[in-house]
Tab-separated table of C-alpha atoms in Angstrom:
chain	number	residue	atom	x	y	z
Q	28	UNK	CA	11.595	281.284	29.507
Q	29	UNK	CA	13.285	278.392	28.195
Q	30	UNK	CA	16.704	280.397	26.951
Q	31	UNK	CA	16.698	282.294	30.739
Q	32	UNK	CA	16.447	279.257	32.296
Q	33	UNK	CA	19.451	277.509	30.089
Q	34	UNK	CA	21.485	281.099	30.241
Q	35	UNK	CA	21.376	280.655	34.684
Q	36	UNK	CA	21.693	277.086	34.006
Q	37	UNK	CA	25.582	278.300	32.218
Q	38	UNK	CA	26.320	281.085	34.960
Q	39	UNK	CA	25.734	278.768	38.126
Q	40	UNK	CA	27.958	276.208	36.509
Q	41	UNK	CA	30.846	278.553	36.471
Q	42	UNK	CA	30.100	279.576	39.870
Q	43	UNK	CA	30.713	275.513	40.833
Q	44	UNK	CA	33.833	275.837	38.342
Q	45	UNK	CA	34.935	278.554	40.225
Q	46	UNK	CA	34.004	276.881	43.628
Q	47	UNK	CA	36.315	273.897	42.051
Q	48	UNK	CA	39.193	276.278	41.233
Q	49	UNK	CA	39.132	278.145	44.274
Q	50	UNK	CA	39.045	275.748	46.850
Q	51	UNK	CA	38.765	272.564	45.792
Q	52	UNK	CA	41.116	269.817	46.823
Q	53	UNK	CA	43.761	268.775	44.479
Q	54	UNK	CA	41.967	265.033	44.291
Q	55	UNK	CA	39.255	266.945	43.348
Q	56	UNK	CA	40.500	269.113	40.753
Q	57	UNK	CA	43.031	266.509	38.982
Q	58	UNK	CA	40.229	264.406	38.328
Q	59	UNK	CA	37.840	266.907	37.024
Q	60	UNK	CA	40.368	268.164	34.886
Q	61	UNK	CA	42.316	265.131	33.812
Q	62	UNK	CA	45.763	266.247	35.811
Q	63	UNK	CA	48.154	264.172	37.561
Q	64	UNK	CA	47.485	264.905	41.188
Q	65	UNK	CA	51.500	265.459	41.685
Q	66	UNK	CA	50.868	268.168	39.161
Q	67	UNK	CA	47.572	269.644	41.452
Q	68	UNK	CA	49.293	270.009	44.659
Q	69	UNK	CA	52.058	271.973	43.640
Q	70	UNK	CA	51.974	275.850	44.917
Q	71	UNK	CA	52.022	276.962	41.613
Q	72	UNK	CA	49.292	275.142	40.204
Q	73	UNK	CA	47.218	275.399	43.147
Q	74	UNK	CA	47.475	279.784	42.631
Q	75	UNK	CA	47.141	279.024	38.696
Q	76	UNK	CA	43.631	277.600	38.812
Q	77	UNK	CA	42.850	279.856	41.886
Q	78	UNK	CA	43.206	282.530	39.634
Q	79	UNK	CA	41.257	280.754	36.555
Q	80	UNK	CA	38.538	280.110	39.353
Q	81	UNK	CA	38.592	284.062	39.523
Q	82	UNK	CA	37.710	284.489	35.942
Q	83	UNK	CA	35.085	281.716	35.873
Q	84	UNK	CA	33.240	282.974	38.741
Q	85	UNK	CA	33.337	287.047	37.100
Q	86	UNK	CA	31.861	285.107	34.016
Q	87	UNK	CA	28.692	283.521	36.092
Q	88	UNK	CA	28.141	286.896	38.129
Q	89	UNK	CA	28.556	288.556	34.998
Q	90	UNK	CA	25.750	286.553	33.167
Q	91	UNK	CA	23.099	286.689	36.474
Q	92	UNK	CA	23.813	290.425	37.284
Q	93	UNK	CA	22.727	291.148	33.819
Q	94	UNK	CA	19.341	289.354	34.173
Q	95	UNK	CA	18.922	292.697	36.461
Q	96	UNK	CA	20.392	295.303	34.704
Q	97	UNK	CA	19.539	294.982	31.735
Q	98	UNK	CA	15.805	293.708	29.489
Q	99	UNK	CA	14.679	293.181	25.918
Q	100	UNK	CA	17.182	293.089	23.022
Q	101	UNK	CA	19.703	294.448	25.084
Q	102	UNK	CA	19.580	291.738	27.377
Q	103	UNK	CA	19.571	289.126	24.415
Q	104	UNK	CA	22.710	291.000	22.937
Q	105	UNK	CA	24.791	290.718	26.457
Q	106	UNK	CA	23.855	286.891	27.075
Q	107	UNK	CA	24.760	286.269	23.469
Q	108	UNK	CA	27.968	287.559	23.898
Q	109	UNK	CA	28.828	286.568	27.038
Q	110	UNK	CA	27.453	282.711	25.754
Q	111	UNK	CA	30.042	283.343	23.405
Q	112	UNK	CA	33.061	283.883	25.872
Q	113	UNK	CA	31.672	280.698	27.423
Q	114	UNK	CA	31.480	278.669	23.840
Q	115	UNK	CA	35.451	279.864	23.186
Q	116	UNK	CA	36.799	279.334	26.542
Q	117	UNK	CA	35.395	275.373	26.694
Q	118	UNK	CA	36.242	275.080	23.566
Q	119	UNK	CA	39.993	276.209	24.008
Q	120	UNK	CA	39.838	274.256	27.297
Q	121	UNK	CA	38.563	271.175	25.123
Q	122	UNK	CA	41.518	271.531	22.462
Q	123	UNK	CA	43.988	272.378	25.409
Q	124	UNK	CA	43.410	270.463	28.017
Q	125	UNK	CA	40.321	267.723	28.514
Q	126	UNK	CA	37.638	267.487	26.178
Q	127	UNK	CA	35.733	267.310	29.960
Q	128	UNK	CA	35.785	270.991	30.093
Q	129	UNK	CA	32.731	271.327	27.401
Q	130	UNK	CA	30.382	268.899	30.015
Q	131	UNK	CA	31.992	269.764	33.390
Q	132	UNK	CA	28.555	268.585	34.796
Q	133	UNK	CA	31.216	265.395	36.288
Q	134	UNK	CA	32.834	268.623	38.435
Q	135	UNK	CA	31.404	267.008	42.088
Q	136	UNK	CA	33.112	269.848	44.744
């Protein structure tokens, strides 16, 4: 019970990345993400994390619709692998960009 509630804990915080990415306000999303806000209201970087936001929000549909599709060790298998994807990408995002990323709990949209 514990690791299902954890696993939808993961997936609705990528929906609220997403939510961030997508259509956040460039205050909003240079300070979650340590970036100048110059940098934030630029076209290009506003399209950038649009498209980031994309990806995030797959990720957290990903991890619920699989609650429903799939049970046992199968289910186990897909969440650990797609726990995984979640473990690299904050990690890369750590090393890359704002060690933030790994506790983006201080995301407020």
């Amino acid at each position: 019970m514990l690791a299902i509630i954890v696993t939808m804990f993961v997936a609705i915080e990528h929906l609220g990345i997403m939510a961030l990415e997508i259509f956040g306000n460039p205050a909003q999303q240079a300070k979650a993400f340590d970036l100048p806000l110059k940098f934030m209201q630029q076209h290009e970087a506003r399209v950038s994390f649009a498209n980031q936001g994309i990806y995030n929000g797959a990720l957290g549909v990903a991890i619920i619709a699989s609650y429903w599709l799939f049970s046992g060790a199968t289910l186990v298998l897909v969440w650990q692998m797609l726990l995984v994807f979640v473990m690299v990408v904050a990690l890369f995002g750590a090393l890359t960009a704002t060690k933030k990323i790994i506790l983006m709990a201080d995301c407020k949209i």
